[in-house]
């Protein structure tokens, strides 16, 4: 089976910088690290591929060879590239070292020996919580108490997994390394293989008396009540981060973070764009024509606003600082009021006559108003005849 392209494995382009290569490696290696996927053969395979790709692409000389010859640059059966004893890997032990991260010291828990990595502290998982709030709560800010289910270190054993008063002991099979190494000599050199210790599950420790509370796991599932401060001006889809409120880390590692995704309910009157509010207001035809005051609703109550004479349908007026406060500032947006000119549907004969006179004075041609002179008794009589 053909090997996957190193650039594809790390998810980068061929012109990626050293910093981009390193960043992509860290992200991918953290995702597939064996400590986070115990017993997952596919994750372990992926982790080895990631390390192999980084071993080549992080070395300018090896990267140049790979760009020119591809995987053949490091294939012992090919002439170019130097093979295992040329400019490529020095031998099978070097390849294994690349797989297990021996050449990447200084990167979190991934550097150093494999045994050190297996027993190194591991950060806890991050958690996500979806929180729905009202339009007003988003505008003015609020506090919410939420209940977050998560894994925590067992309070009885302190996260060791051992019964109170006892402690885990060093595994006698692997000597506490968590690994069992075997070595084989081949025509290409010395080939070493390392697998997790079956006796301790790769932890390097044996729990002889498990904690009755967590059954030796060192962790328990609990739900914690957390108070969330919602800042004024937060918008739909924004995320709040609460550091250290995720799941507990392993072997003394830091806790993960809690990400709170905000959903804001719609308002019955207002729509929102950033920190500005929008509303459509009905304006009587006479007020639009002659000008006058209207009462405009805001999030802080109603305010009086003067409509100028001759206001046309669809005209938008801006009420300064009647919007929503901008997040993490004291500045406020505006309220945009769109005028919807209301034409009366029912008019009395007198009102029609007045409008007809107005139309005549303006030179507008309108239909003649038809006014019925019949009384209610005439209408009843006509109905029965």
Coordinates of C-alpha atoms in Angstrom, one line a residue:
X1 CA 0.0 0.0 0.0
X2 CA 1.3 3.4 -1.0
X3 CA 2.4 5.7 1.9
X4 CA 0.4 8.8 2.5
X5 CA 1.9 12.2 1.5
X6 CA 3.7 13.8 4.4
X7 CA 2.1 17.2 3.6
X8 CA -1.4 15.7 3.6
X9 CA -0.7 13.9 6.9
X10 CA 0.0 17.3 8.6
X11 CA -2.6 19.2 6.6
X12 CA -0.2 21.8 5.2
X13 CA 0.9 23.1 1.8
X14 CA 4.4 22.5 0.3
X15 CA 5.3 26.1 0.8
X16 CA 4.5 26.0 4.6
X17 CA 7.0 27.7 6.8
X18 CA 8.9 26.0 9.6
X19 CA 6.5 27.6 12.1
X20 CA 3.5 26.4 10.2
X21 CA 4.9 22.9 10.0
X22 CA 5.6 22.9 13.8
X23 CA 2.2 24.2 14.6
X24 CA 0.4 21.6 12.4
X25 CA 2.5 18.8 14.0
X26 CA 1.6 19.9 17.5
X27 CA -2.1 20.1 16.7
X28 CA -2.2 16.7 15.0
X29 CA 0.1 15.0 17.6
X30 CA -2.1 16.2 20.5
X31 CA -5.2 14.9 18.7
X32 CA -3.9 11.4 18.2
X33 CA -1.5 11.0 21.2
X34 CA -1.7 7.4 22.5
X35 CA -2.3 8.6 26.1
X36 CA -5.6 10.1 24.9
X37 CA -6.6 6.9 23.0
X38 CA -5.5 3.9 25.0
X39 CA -5.8 0.7 23.1
X40 CA -6.8 2.4 19.9
X41 CA -4.6 0.9 17.2
X42 CA -5.8 3.3 14.5
X43 CA -4.9 6.3 16.7
X44 CA -1.5 4.9 17.4
X45 CA -0.9 4.3 13.7
X46 CA -1.9 7.8 12.9
X47 CA 0.4 9.2 15.6
X48 CA 3.3 7.4 14.1
X49 CA 2.6 8.7 10.7
X50 CA 2.4 12.3 12.1
X51 CA 5.8 11.9 13.8
X52 CA 7.3 10.4 10.7
X53 CA 6.1 13.3 8.6
X54 CA 7.4 15.9 11.0
X55 CA 10.8 14.1 11.3
X56 CA 11.3 14.7 7.6
X57 CA 9.6 18.0 7.0
X58 CA 11.1 19.7 10.0
X59 CA 14.6 19.0 8.7
X60 CA 15.5 21.3 5.7
X61 CA 17.8 18.7 4.2
X62 CA 15.4 15.8 4.5
X63 CA 12.5 18.0 3.3
X64 CA 14.5 18.9 0.2
X65 CA 15.1 15.2 -0.5
X66 CA 11.5 14.4 0.0
X67 CA 10.3 17.2 -2.2
X68 CA 12.6 15.9 -5.0
X69 CA 12.2 12.1 -4.6
X70 CA 9.2 11.6 -2.4
X71 CA 9.2 8.5 -0.1
X72 CA 11.9 6.9 -2.3
X73 CA 14.4 9.3 -0.8
X74 CA 14.3 7.2 2.4
X75 CA 13.7 3.8 0.8
X76 CA 16.8 1.5 1.2
X77 CA 15.9 -0.3 -2.1
X78 CA 16.2 3.0 -4.0
X79 CA 19.5 4.5 -5.1
X80 CA 18.7 8.2 -4.5
X81 CA 18.2 9.8 -1.1
X82 CA 20.9 7.9 0.8
X83 CA 18.5 5.2 2.2
X84 CA 18.6 4.4 5.8
X85 CA 22.3 5.0 6.2
X86 CA 22.6 8.0 3.9
X87 CA 21.2 11.5 4.5
X88 CA 17.9 10.0 5.6
X89 CA 17.3 8.0 8.8
X90 CA 20.3 6.4 10.4
X91 CA 18.6 3.0 11.1
X92 CA 15.5 1.3 12.3
X93 CA 16.1 2.5 15.9
X94 CA 16.2 6.1 14.5
X95 CA 12.9 5.4 12.7
X96 CA 11.4 4.1 15.9
X97 CA 12.7 7.1 17.8
X98 CA 10.9 9.4 15.3
X99 CA 7.7 7.4 15.7
X100 CA 7.8 7.8 19.5
X101 CA 8.9 11.4 19.5
X102 CA 12.4 11.0 20.9
X103 CA 13.6 13.8 18.7
X104 CA 11.0 16.3 19.6
X105 CA 11.9 17.4 23.1
X106 CA 10.4 20.6 24.5
X107 CA 6.9 20.1 23.1
X108 CA 4.5 19.6 26.1
X109 CA 4.3 16.0 27.0
X110 CA 5.4 14.7 23.6
X111 CA 9.2 15.1 24.0
X112 CA 11.7 12.9 25.7
X113 CA 11.4 9.1 26.0
X114 CA 8.3 7.2 25.4
X115 CA 8.1 6.0 29.0
X116 CA 8.3 9.7 30.1
X117 CA 5.5 10.6 27.8
X118 CA 3.2 7.8 29.0
X119 CA 3.6 8.8 32.6
X120 CA 3.6 12.6 31.9
X121 CA 0.7 14.8 33.1
X122 CA -2.1 15.1 30.5
X123 CA -4.5 18.1 30.3
X124 CA -8.2 17.3 30.9
X125 CA -10.7 17.4 28.1
X126 CA -12.4 20.7 27.1
X127 CA -16.2 20.8 27.4
X128 CA -18.9 22.7 25.5
X129 CA -22.2 23.9 27.0
X130 CA -25.0 25.5 25.0
X131 CA -26.8 28.3 26.9
X132 CA -29.9 30.1 25.7
X133 CA -30.7 33.6 27.1
X134 CA -33.2 36.3 26.4
X135 CA -32.7 39.4 24.2
X136 CA -32.7 41.6 27.2
X137 CA -30.2 39.5 29.1
X138 CA -27.8 39.7 26.1
X139 CA -28.3 43.5 26.0
X140 CA -27.8 44.3 29.7
X141 CA -25.8 41.3 30.9
X142 CA -26.8 38.8 33.6
X143 CA -25.6 35.8 35.7
X144 CA -26.7 32.3 35.0
X145 CA -26.2 29.2 37.1
X146 CA -25.6 26.0 35.0
X147 CA -25.1 22.4 35.8
X148 CA -22.1 20.8 34.0
X149 CA -21.6 17.0 33.9
X150 CA -17.9 16.2 33.8
X151 CA -15.2 13.8 35.0
X152 CA -13.4 14.9 38.2
X153 CA -10.6 13.4 40.2
X154 CA -12.0 11.1 42.9
X155 CA -12.1 13.0 46.2
X156 CA -11.7 9.8 48.2
X157 CA -8.4 8.6 46.7
X158 CA -7.2 12.0 45.4
X159 CA -7.2 10.6 41.8
X160 CA -4.7 7.8 42.5
X161 CA -7.2 5.0 42.1
X162 CA -5.9 3.3 45.2
X163 CA -7.8 2.6 48.4
X164 CA -7.4 5.4 51.0
X165 CA -4.3 4.7 53.1
X166 CA -2.6 2.8 50.2
X167 CA -0.7 3.8 47.1
X168 CA -0.1 2.3 43.7
X169 CA 3.2 0.3 43.5
X170 CA 5.7 0.3 40.7
X171 CA 5.0 -2.4 38.1
X172 CA 7.6 -5.3 38.4
X173 CA 7.2 -6.3 34.8
X174 CA 8.2 -3.0 33.1
X175 CA 10.0 -1.4 36.1
X176 CA 7.6 1.5 36.0
X177 CA 8.3 2.5 32.4
X178 CA 4.9 1.3 31.2
X179 CA 6.6 -0.3 28.2
X180 CA 8.0 -3.7 27.3
X181 CA 10.8 -3.5 24.7
X182 CA 12.0 -6.3 22.4
X183 CA 14.9 -6.1 20.0
X184 CA 15.7 -8.0 16.8
X185 CA 18.8 -7.9 14.7
X186 CA 18.2 -7.8 10.9
X187 CA 20.3 -7.3 7.8
X188 CA 19.4 -3.6 8.0
X189 CA 20.5 -3.2 11.6
X190 CA 18.9 -3.4 15.0
X191 CA 15.2 -3.3 15.0
X192 CA 13.5 -2.4 18.3
X193 CA 9.8 -2.6 19.1
X194 CA 8.0 -1.2 22.1
X195 CA 4.5 -2.1 23.3
X196 CA 2.5 -1.1 26.3
X197 CA 3.0 -3.3 29.3
X198 CA 0.1 -5.7 29.7
X199 CA 0.6 -6.0 33.4
X200 CA 0.0 -2.3 34.2
X201 CA -1.8 -1.2 31.1
X202 CA 1.1 1.2 30.2
X203 CA 0.8 3.2 33.4
X204 CA 3.9 1.8 35.1
X205 CA 1.9 1.4 38.3
X206 CA -0.1 -1.5 39.8
X207 CA -3.1 -0.8 42.1
X208 CA -3.4 -3.7 44.5
X209 CA -6.3 -2.3 46.5
X210 CA -8.6 -0.2 44.3
X211 CA -10.6 2.7 45.7
X212 CA -14.2 1.6 46.4
X213 CA -15.5 5.0 45.3
X214 CA -14.0 5.1 41.8
X215 CA -13.2 1.4 41.4
X216 CA -9.6 2.1 40.8
X217 CA -10.1 4.6 37.9
X218 CA -9.1 7.6 40.0
X219 CA -12.0 9.6 38.3
X220 CA -15.7 9.9 38.9
X221 CA -18.6 11.4 36.9
X222 CA -20.1 14.4 38.7
X223 CA -22.3 17.5 37.9
X224 CA -21.0 20.8 39.1
X225 CA -23.0 24.0 39.5
X226 CA -21.1 26.9 37.9
X227 CA -22.1 30.6 37.8
X228 CA -21.6 32.2 34.4
X229 CA -21.2 35.9 34.1
X230 CA -22.9 37.0 30.8
X231 CA -21.4 40.4 29.7
X232 CA -23.6 43.1 28.4
X233 CA -23.6 43.2 24.6
X234 CA -22.9 39.6 23.9
X235 CA -24.4 38.4 20.6
X236 CA -25.9 35.2 19.3
X237 CA -23.3 32.5 18.5
X238 CA -20.5 34.0 20.6
X239 CA -18.6 31.8 23.0
X240 CA -17.5 32.4 26.6
X241 CA -14.4 30.6 27.9
X242 CA -14.1 29.5 31.5
X243 CA -10.5 28.3 32.1
X244 CA -10.0 25.2 34.2
X245 CA -13.7 24.3 34.3
X246 CA -13.4 21.4 32.0
X247 CA -12.6 17.8 32.9
X248 CA -9.8 17.1 35.4
X249 CA -6.4 16.3 34.0
X250 CA -4.5 13.0 34.3
X251 CA -1.5 12.5 36.5
X252 CA -1.6 16.0 37.8
X253 CA -2.2 17.6 34.4
X254 CA -4.2 20.8 34.2
X255 CA -8.0 20.7 33.9
X256 CA -9.5 21.5 30.5
X257 CA -11.6 24.5 29.7
X258 CA -15.4 25.0 29.5
X259 CA -16.7 26.7 26.3
X260 CA -20.1 28.2 26.6
X261 CA -21.9 28.8 23.3
X262 CA -24.5 31.6 23.6
X263 CA -27.9 31.4 21.8
X264 CA -30.0 34.6 22.1
X265 CA -33.8 34.4 21.6
X266 CA -35.5 36.8 19.1
X267 CA -37.3 39.9 20.3
X268 CA -40.9 40.6 19.4
X269 CA -40.1 44.2 18.4
X270 CA -36.5 44.6 17.7
X271 CA -33.9 43.1 15.3
X272 CA -30.2 43.4 15.9
X273 CA -27.2 44.0 13.8
X274 CA -24.1 44.3 15.9
X275 CA -24.8 46.9 18.5
X276 CA -27.6 48.7 16.5
X277 CA -31.3 47.9 16.9
X278 CA -33.9 48.1 14.2
X279 CA -37.7 48.6 14.5
X280 CA -40.5 49.5 12.0
X281 CA -43.0 52.0 13.4
X282 CA -46.5 52.8 12.1
X283 CA -46.9 56.5 11.4
X284 CA -50.3 58.0 10.7
X285 CA -50.6 59.6 7.3
X286 CA -51.5 63.0 8.8
X287 CA -48.4 63.0 11.1
X288 CA -46.2 62.0 8.2
X289 CA -47.6 64.9 6.1
X290 CA -47.8 67.6 8.8
X291 CA -45.1 66.4 11.2
X292 CA -45.6 65.5 14.8
X293 CA -44.4 63.5 17.8
X294 CA -44.5 59.7 18.1
X295 CA -43.7 57.4 21.1
X296 CA -40.8 55.1 20.2
X297 CA -40.2 51.9 22.3
X298 CA -36.6 51.2 23.3
X299 CA -35.0 48.6 25.6
X300 CA -35.1 51.3 28.4
X301 CA -38.8 52.4 27.9
X302 CA -40.5 54.7 25.4
X303 CA -39.0 58.0 24.2
X304 CA -40.7 60.9 22.3
X305 CA -39.4 61.5 18.8
X306 CA -40.5 64.3 16.4
X307 CA -41.4 63.3 12.9
X308 CA -40.7 66.1 10.4
X309 CA -43.4 67.1 8.0
X310 CA -43.4 65.4 4.6
X311 CA -42.0 62.1 5.9
X312 CA -42.0 59.5 3.1
X313 CA -42.8 55.8 3.5
X314 CA -39.7 53.8 4.4
X315 CA -37.8 56.8 5.8
X316 CA -35.4 55.7 8.5
X317 CA -34.6 57.8 11.5
X318 CA -31.6 57.3 13.8
X319 CA -32.0 57.6 17.6
X320 CA -28.4 57.9 18.9
X321 CA -27.2 55.6 21.7
X322 CA -30.6 53.8 22.0
X323 CA -29.1 50.5 20.9
X324 CA -27.0 47.9 22.7
X325 CA -23.7 48.4 24.5
X326 CA -20.7 47.2 22.5
X327 CA -19.1 44.2 24.2
X328 CA -16.5 45.1 26.7
X329 CA -17.0 48.8 26.2
X330 CA -19.2 51.6 27.5
X331 CA -20.2 52.7 24.0
X332 CA -23.7 52.0 22.8
X333 CA -25.2 51.5 19.3
X334 CA -28.1 53.3 17.8
X335 CA -31.8 52.6 17.3
X336 CA -32.9 52.8 13.6
X337 CA -36.6 53.6 13.2
X338 CA -38.2 52.9 9.8
X339 CA -41.5 54.8 9.1
X340 CA -44.4 52.7 7.9
X341 CA -47.0 55.3 6.7
X342 CA -50.5 54.1 7.6
X343 CA -53.3 55.0 5.2
X344 CA -56.8 54.8 6.9
X345 CA -59.1 52.2 5.4
X346 CA -62.4 53.6 6.6
X347 CA -63.3 57.3 6.3
X348 CA -66.5 59.2 7.1
X349 CA -68.2 61.3 4.4
X350 CA -66.8 64.4 6.0
X351 CA -63.3 63.0 6.1
X352 CA -63.5 62.0 2.4
X353 CA -64.8 65.4 1.5
X354 CA -61.8 67.0 3.3
X355 CA -59.3 64.8 1.6
X356 CA -61.1 65.5 -1.8
X357 CA -60.6 69.2 -1.2
X358 CA -56.9 68.6 -0.3
X359 CA -56.5 66.6 -3.5
X360 CA -58.1 69.4 -5.6
X361 CA -55.8 72.0 -4.0
X362 CA -52.8 69.8 -4.9
X363 CA -54.0 69.1 -8.4
X364 CA -54.4 65.4 -7.8
X365 CA -57.1 63.5 -9.7
X366 CA -59.1 61.2 -7.4
X367 CA -62.3 59.2 -7.8
X368 CA -65.5 60.9 -6.8
X369 CA -66.6 60.0 -3.3
X370 CA -69.9 58.2 -3.3
X371 CA -71.8 58.9 -0.1
X372 CA -75.0 57.1 0.7
X373 CA -77.9 59.3 1.8
X374 CA -80.1 56.4 2.9
X375 CA -81.1 55.9 6.5
X376 CA -80.9 52.6 8.3
X377 CA -84.7 52.2 7.8
X378 CA -84.3 52.7 4.1
X379 CA -81.7 50.0 3.9
X380 CA -83.9 47.5 5.8
X381 CA -86.9 48.4 3.5
X382 CA -84.7 47.8 0.4
X383 CA -83.6 44.4 1.7
X384 CA -87.2 43.1 2.1
X385 CA -88.5 44.5 -1.1

